[in-house]
Short mmCIF file of C-alpha atoms in Angstrom, two decimals:
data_model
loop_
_atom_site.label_atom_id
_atom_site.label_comp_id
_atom_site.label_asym_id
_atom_site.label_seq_id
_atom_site.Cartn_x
_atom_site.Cartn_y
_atom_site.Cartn_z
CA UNK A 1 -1.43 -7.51 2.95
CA UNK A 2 -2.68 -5.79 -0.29
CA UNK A 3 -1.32 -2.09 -0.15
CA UNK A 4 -4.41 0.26 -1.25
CA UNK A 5 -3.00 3.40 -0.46
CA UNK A 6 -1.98 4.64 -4.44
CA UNK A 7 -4.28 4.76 -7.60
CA UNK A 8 -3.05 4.32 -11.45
CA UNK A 9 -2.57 7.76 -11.63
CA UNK A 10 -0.14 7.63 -8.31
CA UNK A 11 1.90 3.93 -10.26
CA UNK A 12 2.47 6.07 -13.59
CA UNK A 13 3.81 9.47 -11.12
CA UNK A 14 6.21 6.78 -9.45
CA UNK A 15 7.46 5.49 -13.39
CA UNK A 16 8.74 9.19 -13.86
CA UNK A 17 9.98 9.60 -10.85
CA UNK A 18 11.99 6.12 -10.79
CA UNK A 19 13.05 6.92 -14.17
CA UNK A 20 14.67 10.25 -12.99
CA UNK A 21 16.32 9.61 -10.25
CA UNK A 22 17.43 6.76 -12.17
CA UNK A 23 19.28 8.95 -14.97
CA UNK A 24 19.05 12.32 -12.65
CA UNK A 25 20.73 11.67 -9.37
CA UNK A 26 22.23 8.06 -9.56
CA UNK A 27 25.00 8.83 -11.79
CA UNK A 28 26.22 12.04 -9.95
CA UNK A 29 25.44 11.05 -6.29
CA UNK A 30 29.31 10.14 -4.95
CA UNK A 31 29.69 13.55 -6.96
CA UNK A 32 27.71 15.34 -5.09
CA UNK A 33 28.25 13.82 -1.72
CA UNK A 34 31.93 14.78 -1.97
CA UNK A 35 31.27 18.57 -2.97
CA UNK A 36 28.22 18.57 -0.39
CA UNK A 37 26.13 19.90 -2.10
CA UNK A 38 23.47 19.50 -5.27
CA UNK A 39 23.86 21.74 -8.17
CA UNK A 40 20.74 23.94 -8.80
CA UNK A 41 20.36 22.25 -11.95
CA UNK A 42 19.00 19.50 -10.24
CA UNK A 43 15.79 22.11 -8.74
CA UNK A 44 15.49 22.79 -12.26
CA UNK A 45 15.02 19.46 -13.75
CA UNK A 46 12.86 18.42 -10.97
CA UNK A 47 10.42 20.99 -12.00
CA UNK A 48 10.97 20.95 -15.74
CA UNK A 49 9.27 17.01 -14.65
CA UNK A 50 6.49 18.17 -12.53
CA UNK A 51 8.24 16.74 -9.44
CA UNK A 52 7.94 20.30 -7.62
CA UNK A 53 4.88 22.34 -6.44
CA UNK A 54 2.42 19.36 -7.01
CA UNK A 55 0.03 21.18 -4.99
CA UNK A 56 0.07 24.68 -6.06
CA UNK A 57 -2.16 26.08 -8.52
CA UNK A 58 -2.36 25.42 -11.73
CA UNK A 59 -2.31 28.54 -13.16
CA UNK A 60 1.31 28.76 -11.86
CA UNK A 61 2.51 25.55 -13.44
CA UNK A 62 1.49 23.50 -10.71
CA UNK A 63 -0.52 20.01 -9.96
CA UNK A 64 -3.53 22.11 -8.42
CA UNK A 65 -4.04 19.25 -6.09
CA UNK A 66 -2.88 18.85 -2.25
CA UNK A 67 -2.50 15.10 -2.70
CA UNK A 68 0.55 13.72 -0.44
CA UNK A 69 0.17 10.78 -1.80
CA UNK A 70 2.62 12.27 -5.03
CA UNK A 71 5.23 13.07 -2.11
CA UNK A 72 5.07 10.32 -0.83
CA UNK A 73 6.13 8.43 -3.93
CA UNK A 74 8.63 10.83 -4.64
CA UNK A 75 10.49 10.02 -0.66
CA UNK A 76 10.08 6.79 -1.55
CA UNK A 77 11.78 6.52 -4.78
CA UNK A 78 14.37 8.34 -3.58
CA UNK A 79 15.27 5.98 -0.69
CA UNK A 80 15.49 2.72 -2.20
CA UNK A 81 17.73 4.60 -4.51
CA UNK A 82 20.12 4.38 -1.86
CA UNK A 83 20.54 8.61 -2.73
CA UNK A 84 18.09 9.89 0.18
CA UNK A 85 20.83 13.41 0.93
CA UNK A 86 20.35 14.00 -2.67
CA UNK A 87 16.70 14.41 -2.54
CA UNK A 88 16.11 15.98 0.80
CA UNK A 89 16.44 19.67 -0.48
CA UNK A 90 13.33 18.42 -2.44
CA UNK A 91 11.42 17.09 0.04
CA UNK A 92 11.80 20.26 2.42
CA UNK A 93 11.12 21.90 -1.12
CA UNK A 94 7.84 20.14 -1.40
CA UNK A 95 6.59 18.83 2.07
CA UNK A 96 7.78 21.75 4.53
CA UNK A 97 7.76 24.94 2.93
CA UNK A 98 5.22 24.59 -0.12
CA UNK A 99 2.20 24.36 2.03
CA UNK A 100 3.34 27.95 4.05
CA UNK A 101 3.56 29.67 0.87
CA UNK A 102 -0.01 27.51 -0.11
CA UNK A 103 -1.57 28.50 2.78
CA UNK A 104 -0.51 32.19 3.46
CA UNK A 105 0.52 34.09 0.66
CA UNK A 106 -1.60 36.81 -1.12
CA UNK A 107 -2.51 36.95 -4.94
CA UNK A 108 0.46 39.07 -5.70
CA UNK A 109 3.11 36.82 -4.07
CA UNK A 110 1.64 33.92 -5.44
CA UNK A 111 2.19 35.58 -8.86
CA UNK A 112 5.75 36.54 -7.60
CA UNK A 113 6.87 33.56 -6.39
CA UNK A 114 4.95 30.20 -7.18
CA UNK A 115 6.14 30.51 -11.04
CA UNK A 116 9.99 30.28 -9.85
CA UNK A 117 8.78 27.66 -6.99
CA UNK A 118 6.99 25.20 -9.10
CA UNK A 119 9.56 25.31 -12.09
CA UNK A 120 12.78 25.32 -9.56
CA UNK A 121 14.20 28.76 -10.52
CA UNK A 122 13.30 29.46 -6.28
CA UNK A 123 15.05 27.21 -4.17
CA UNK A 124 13.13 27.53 -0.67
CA UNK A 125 13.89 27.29 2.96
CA UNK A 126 13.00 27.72 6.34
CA UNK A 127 15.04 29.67 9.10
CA UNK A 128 13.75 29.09 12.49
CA UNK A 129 16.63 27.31 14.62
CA UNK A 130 18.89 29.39 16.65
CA UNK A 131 21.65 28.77 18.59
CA UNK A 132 20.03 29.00 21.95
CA UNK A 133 16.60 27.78 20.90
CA UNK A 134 16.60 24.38 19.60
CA UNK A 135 12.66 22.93 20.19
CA UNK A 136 11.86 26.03 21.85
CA UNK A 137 10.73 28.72 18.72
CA UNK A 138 8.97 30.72 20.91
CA UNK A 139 12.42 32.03 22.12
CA UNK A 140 13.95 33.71 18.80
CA UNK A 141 15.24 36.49 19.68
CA UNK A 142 15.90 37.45 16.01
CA UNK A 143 14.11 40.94 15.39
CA UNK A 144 12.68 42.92 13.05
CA UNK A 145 10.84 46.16 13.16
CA UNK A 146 8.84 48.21 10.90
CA UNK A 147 10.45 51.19 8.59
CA UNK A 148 7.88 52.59 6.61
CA UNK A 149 7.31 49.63 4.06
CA UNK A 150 10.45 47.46 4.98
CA UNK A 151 10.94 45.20 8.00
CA UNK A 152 14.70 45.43 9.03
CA UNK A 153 15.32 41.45 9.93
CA UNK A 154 18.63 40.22 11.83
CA UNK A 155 17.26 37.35 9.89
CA UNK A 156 18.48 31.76 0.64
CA UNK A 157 16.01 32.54 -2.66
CA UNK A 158 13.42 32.42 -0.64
CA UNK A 159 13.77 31.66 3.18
CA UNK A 160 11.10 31.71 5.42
CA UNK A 161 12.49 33.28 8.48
CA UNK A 162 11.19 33.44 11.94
CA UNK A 163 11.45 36.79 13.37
CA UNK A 164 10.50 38.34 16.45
CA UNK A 165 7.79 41.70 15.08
CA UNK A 166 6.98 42.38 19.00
CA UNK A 167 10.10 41.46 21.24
CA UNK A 168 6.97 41.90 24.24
CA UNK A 169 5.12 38.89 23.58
CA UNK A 170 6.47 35.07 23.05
CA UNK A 171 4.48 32.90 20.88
CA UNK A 172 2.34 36.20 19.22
CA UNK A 173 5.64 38.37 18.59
CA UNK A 174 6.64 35.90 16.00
CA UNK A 175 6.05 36.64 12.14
CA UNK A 176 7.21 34.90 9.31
CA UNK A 177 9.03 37.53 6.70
CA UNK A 178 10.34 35.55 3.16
CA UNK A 179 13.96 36.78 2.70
CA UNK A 180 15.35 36.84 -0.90
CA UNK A 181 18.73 35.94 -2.24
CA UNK A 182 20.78 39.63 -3.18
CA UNK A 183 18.94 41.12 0.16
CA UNK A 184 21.49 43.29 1.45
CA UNK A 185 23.00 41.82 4.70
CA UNK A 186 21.86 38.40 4.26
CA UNK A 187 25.07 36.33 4.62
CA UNK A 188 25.34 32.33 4.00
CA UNK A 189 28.15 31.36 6.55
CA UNK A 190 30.31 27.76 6.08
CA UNK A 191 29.01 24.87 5.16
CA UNK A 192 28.03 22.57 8.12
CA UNK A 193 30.19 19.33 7.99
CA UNK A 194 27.58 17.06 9.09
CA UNK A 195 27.54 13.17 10.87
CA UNK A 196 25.23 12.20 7.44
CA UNK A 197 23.13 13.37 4.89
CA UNK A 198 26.38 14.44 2.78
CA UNK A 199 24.94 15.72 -0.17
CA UNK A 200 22.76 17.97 1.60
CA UNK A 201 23.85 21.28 2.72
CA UNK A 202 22.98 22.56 5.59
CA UNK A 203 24.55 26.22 6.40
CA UNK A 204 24.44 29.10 9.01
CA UNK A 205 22.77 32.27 7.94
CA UNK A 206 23.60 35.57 9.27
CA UNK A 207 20.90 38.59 8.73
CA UNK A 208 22.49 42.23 10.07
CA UNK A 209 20.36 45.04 8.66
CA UNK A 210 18.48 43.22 6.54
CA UNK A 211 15.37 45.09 4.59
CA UNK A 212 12.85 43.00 3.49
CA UNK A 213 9.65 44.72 2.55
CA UNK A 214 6.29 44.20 3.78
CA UNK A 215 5.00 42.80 0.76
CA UNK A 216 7.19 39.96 2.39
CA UNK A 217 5.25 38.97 5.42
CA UNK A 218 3.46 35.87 5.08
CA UNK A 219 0.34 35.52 6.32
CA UNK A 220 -0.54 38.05 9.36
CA UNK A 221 1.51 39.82 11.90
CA UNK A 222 1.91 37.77 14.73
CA UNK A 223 0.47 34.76 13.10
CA UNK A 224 4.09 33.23 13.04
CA UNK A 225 4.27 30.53 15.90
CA UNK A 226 1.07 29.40 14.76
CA UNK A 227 1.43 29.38 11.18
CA UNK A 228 4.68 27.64 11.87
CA UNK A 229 3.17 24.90 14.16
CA UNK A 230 -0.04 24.65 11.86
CA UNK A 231 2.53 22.98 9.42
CA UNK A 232 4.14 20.24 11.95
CA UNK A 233 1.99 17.60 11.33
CA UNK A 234 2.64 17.45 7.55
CA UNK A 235 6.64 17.86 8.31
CA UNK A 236 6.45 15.16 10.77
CA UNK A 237 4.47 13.07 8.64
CA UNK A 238 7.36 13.57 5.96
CA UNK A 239 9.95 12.49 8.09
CA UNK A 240 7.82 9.23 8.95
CA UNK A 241 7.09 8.42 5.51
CA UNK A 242 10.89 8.57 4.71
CA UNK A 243 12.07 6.89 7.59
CA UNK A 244 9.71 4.18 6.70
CA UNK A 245 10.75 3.70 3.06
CA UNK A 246 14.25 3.88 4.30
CA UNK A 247 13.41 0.94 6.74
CA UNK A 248 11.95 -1.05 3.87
CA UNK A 249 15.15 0.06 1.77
CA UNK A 250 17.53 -1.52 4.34
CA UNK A 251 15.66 -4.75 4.55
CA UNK A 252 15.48 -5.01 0.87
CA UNK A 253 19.36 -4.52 0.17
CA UNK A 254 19.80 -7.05 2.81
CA UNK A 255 17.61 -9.30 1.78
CA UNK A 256 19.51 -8.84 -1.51
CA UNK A 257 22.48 -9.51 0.17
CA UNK A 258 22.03 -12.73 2.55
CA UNK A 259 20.81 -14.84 -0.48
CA UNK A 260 23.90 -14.17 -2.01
CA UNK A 261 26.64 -13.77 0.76
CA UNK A 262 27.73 -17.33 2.12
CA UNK A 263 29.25 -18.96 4.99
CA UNK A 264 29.88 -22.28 6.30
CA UNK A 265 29.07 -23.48 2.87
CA UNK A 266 25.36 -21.60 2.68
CA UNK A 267 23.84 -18.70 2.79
CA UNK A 268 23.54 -16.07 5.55
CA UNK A 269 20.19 -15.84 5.08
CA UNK A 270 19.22 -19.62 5.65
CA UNK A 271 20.43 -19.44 9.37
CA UNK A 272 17.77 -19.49 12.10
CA UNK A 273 19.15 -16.07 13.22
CA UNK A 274 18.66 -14.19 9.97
CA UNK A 275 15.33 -15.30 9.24
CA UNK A 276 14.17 -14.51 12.69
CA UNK A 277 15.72 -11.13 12.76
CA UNK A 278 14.75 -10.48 9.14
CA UNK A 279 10.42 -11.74 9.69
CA UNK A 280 10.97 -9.37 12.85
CA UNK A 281 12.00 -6.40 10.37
CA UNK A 282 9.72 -7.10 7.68
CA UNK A 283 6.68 -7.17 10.29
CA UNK A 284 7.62 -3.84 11.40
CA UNK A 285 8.20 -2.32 8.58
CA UNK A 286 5.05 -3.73 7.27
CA UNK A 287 2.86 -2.27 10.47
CA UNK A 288 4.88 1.38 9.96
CA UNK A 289 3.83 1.66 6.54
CA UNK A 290 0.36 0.76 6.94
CA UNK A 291 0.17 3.45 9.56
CA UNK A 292 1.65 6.19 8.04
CA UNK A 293 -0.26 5.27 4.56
CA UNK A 294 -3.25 6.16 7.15
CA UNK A 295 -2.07 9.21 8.42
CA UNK A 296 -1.78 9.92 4.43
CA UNK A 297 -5.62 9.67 3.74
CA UNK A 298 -6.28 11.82 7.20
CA UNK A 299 -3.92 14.25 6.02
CA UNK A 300 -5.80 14.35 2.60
CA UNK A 301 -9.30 14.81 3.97
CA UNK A 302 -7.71 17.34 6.91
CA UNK A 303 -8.43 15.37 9.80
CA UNK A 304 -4.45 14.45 10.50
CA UNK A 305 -4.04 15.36 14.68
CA UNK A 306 -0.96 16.30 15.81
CA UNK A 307 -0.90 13.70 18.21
CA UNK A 308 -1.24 11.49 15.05
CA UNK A 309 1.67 12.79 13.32
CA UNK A 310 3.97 12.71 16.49
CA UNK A 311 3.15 8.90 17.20
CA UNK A 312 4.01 8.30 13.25
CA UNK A 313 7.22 10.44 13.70
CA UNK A 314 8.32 9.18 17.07
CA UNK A 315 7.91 5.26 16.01
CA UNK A 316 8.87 5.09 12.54
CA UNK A 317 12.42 7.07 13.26
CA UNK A 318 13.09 5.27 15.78
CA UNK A 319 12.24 1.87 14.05
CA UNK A 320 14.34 3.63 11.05
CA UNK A 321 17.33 3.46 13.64
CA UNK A 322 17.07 -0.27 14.93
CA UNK A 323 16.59 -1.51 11.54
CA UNK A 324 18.95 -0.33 9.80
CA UNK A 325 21.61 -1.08 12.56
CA UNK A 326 19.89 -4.84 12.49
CA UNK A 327 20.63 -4.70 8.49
CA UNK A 328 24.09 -3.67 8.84
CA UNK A 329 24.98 -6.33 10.87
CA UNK A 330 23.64 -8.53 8.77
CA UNK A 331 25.87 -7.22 6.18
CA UNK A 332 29.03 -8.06 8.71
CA UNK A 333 31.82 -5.87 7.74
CA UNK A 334 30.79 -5.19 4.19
CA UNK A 335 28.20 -3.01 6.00
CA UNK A 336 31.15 -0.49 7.66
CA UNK A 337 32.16 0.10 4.09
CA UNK A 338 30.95 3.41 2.38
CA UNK A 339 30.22 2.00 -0.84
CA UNK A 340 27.39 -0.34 -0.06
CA UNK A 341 24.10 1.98 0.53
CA UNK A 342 23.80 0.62 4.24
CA UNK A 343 26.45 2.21 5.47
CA UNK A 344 25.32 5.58 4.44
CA UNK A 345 22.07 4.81 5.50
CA UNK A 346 23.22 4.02 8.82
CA UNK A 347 24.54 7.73 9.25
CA UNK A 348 21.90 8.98 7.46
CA UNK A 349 19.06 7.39 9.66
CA UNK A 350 20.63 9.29 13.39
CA UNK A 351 18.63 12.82 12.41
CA UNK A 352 15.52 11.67 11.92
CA UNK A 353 15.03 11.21 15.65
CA UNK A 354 16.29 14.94 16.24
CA UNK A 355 15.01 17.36 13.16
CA UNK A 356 10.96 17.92 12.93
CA UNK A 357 10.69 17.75 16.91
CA UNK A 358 13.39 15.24 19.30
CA UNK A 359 12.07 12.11 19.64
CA UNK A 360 11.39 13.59 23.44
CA UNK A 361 9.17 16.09 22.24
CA UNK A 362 6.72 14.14 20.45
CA UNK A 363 6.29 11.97 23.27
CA UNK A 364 5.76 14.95 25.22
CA UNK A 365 3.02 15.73 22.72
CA UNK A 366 1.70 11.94 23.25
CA UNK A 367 1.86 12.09 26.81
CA UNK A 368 -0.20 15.57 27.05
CA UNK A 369 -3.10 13.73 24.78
CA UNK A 370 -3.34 10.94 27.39
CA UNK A 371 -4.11 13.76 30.23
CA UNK A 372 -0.60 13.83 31.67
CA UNK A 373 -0.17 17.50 31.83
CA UNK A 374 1.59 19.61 29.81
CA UNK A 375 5.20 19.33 31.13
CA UNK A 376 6.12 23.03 30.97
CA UNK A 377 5.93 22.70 27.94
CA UNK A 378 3.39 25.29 25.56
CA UNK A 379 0.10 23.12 24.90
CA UNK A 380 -0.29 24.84 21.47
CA UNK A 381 2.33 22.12 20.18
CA UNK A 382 -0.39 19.32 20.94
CA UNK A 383 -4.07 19.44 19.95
CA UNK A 384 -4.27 23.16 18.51
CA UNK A 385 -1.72 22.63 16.85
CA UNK A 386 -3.87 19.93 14.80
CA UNK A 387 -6.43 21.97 14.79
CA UNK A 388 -4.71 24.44 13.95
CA UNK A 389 -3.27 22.69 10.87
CA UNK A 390 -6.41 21.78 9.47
CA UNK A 391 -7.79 25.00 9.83
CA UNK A 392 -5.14 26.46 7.49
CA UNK A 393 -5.05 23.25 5.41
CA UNK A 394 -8.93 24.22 4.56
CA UNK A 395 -8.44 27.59 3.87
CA UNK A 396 -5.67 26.66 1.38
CA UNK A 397 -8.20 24.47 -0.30
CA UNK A 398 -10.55 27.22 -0.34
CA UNK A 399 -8.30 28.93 -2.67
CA UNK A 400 -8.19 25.92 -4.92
CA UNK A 401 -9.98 25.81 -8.28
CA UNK A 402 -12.68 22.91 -7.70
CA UNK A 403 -12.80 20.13 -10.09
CA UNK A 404 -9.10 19.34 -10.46
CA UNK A 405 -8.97 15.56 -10.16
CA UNK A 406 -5.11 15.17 -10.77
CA UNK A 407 -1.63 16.36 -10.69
CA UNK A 408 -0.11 17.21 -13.84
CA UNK A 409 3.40 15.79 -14.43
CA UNK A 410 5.81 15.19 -17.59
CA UNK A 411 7.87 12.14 -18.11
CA UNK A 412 11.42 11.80 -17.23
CA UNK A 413 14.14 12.58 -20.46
CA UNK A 414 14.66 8.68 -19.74
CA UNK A 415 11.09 7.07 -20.49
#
């Protein structure tokens, strides 16, 4: 079936992209998955392309237009690179905590910050997981309180932390304050060694004293939970686009691979078992793609549910999972070794099902559509939250200069 989701405008964005992961991240991924960690540098070239901030105004060096469509090229491109760890710092970057600064900041942060966010001098992310509180934000018992123009937060450039403003009330005690690299008493702790995603580190951050100034809420006090929840359906939509293209990454390499690999005198791929299991892959993959290319266009005209976004999360990480375990053992023991992109991919694919919202959770948010009940569970996560979401999505439109028609990139160093 004819894909119809991107235009010409979309094709040429995907050329520069290809072309710099190509020459950008290719050469220096084993690099970086032993040390970890990217190098800023990479931030830096990502935004010296236009591959950062595609959606933030122009007059900050950005696209101007909330268009998902130029993410989702970008996820894509990175995962049939086989280099997905190497780009997710990017895609949080881009798809989790551009639209909070979008949708909440005032003119003078946006003249603080979006300059530095959109050219990759501001590395971004989002603190909102605690030891004790997993799925449940509501519970944070991180605090901060008021001291004349500062908030003292026991709450990386700029992290968007989850604090508690009135310890009294759950879900409307929580704020969001943006912490700054050089605050005082903002600590990075070790480096998490992680089951995948190598190149991407993911650390504990300590906060003890820190003062962050008011100018540094985003959005309004007590606004937190929802602002946080109001962005879900975009996140989760991320995480299904990726899983997807990671799906249709697997079943390319091993497509790839059983035309080539023989036993008993022929091909893998001509036995009955690897064309049944392979039309069985490439049918799902097929269906996932379609349906998450939908969610795309409701997510573009602000109609994306969170009900929506959870079914697109919930299936395509978990189809992520089975087909790339399918692939792998179509690979035989090639597949167990490290240097064949499958492998990692196999590692790689386990979080999907567990960052964004557990696979349980988003079933919970199915279920309550469907006029279960809510489980326990705070019904703000299911329909307000969508409604929620496109509320704020609108307002951040609002803000937008009318008339911009498309986002501005430059080509890759290698085109």
């Amino acid at each position: 079936m004819k894909r119809s989701l991107f235009d010409a405008d979309h094709e040429a964005f995907r050329e520069s992209v290809r072309a710099f992961v190509a020459t950008e991240i290719v050469p220096n991924f084993d690099t970086w998955v032993a040390a970890g960690i990217v190098p800023r540098k990479l931030f830096l070239a990502a935004g010296k392309s236009g591959f950062l901030g595609m959606d933030a105004p122009e007059e900050y060096g950005g696209g101007g237009v909330p268009d998902f469509r130029f993410n989702r090229v970008i996820i894509e491109e990175l995962m049939v690179a086989g280099v997905a760890s190497a780009g997710l710092g990017i895609i949080l970057h881009n798809d989790v905590c551009m639209p909070c600064f979008r949708d909440y900041t005032t003119a003078e942060q946006q003249s603080r910050w979006f300059p530095g966010l959109v050219s990759g001098e501001l590395i971004t992310a989002v603190a909102m997981t605690e030891p004790g509180t997993g799925s449940d934000l509501a519970s944070v018992t991180t605090t901060a309180r008021r001291d004349g123009d500062y908030y003292n937060g026991i709450n990386s450039d700029l992290v968007i932390t989850a604090v508690k403003t009135d310890p009294r009330r759950k879900h409307k005690g929580i704020s969001l304050l943006v912490l700054e690299r050089g605050m005082e008493g903002l600590e990075r702790g070790r480096k998490l060694d992680k089951l995948g995603e190598p190149a991407q580190d993911t650390a504990e951050l300590s906060f003890s004293d820190v003062r962050a100034p008011e100018a540094n809420l985003l959005g309004e006090k007590g606004q937190g939970f929802a602002q946080l929840v109001s962005s879900l359906p975009q996140e989760r939509l991320s995480i299904a686009v990726a899983a997807t293209a990671a799906a249709r990454a697997a079943l390319d390499w091993t497509l790839e691979y059983v035309k080539e690999r023989k036993a008993f005198r022929q091909p893998t791929g001509s036995f009955q078992n690897s064309r049944f299991v392979l039309a069985e892959i490439a049918t799902e993959v097929d269906l996932a793609q379609h349906y998450t290319d939908a969610c795309i266009r409701a997510l573009n005209a602000g109609d994306l549910t969170a009900v929506d976004a959870s079914k697109a999360k919930y299936w395509c990480s978990k189809q992520q999972g089975r087909v790339v375990d399918r692939c792998l053992q179509l690979h035989g023991g090639y597949g167990y070794i490290n240097e064949y992109p499958i492998a990692r991919a196999f590692v790689d694919a386990r979080i999907t099902r567990i960052y964004g919202g557990t696979t349980e959770i988003m079933k919970e948010v199915i279920g309550r559509s469907l006029g279960l009940g809510s489980g326990g569970l705070n019904p703000i996560l299911g329909v307000k939250c969508g409604q929620a979401f496109q509320a704020a999505r609108r307002a951040g439109r609002a803000r937008q200069n009318a008339g911009r028609k498309s986002a501005k990139w430059v080509d890759s160093p290698a085109r």
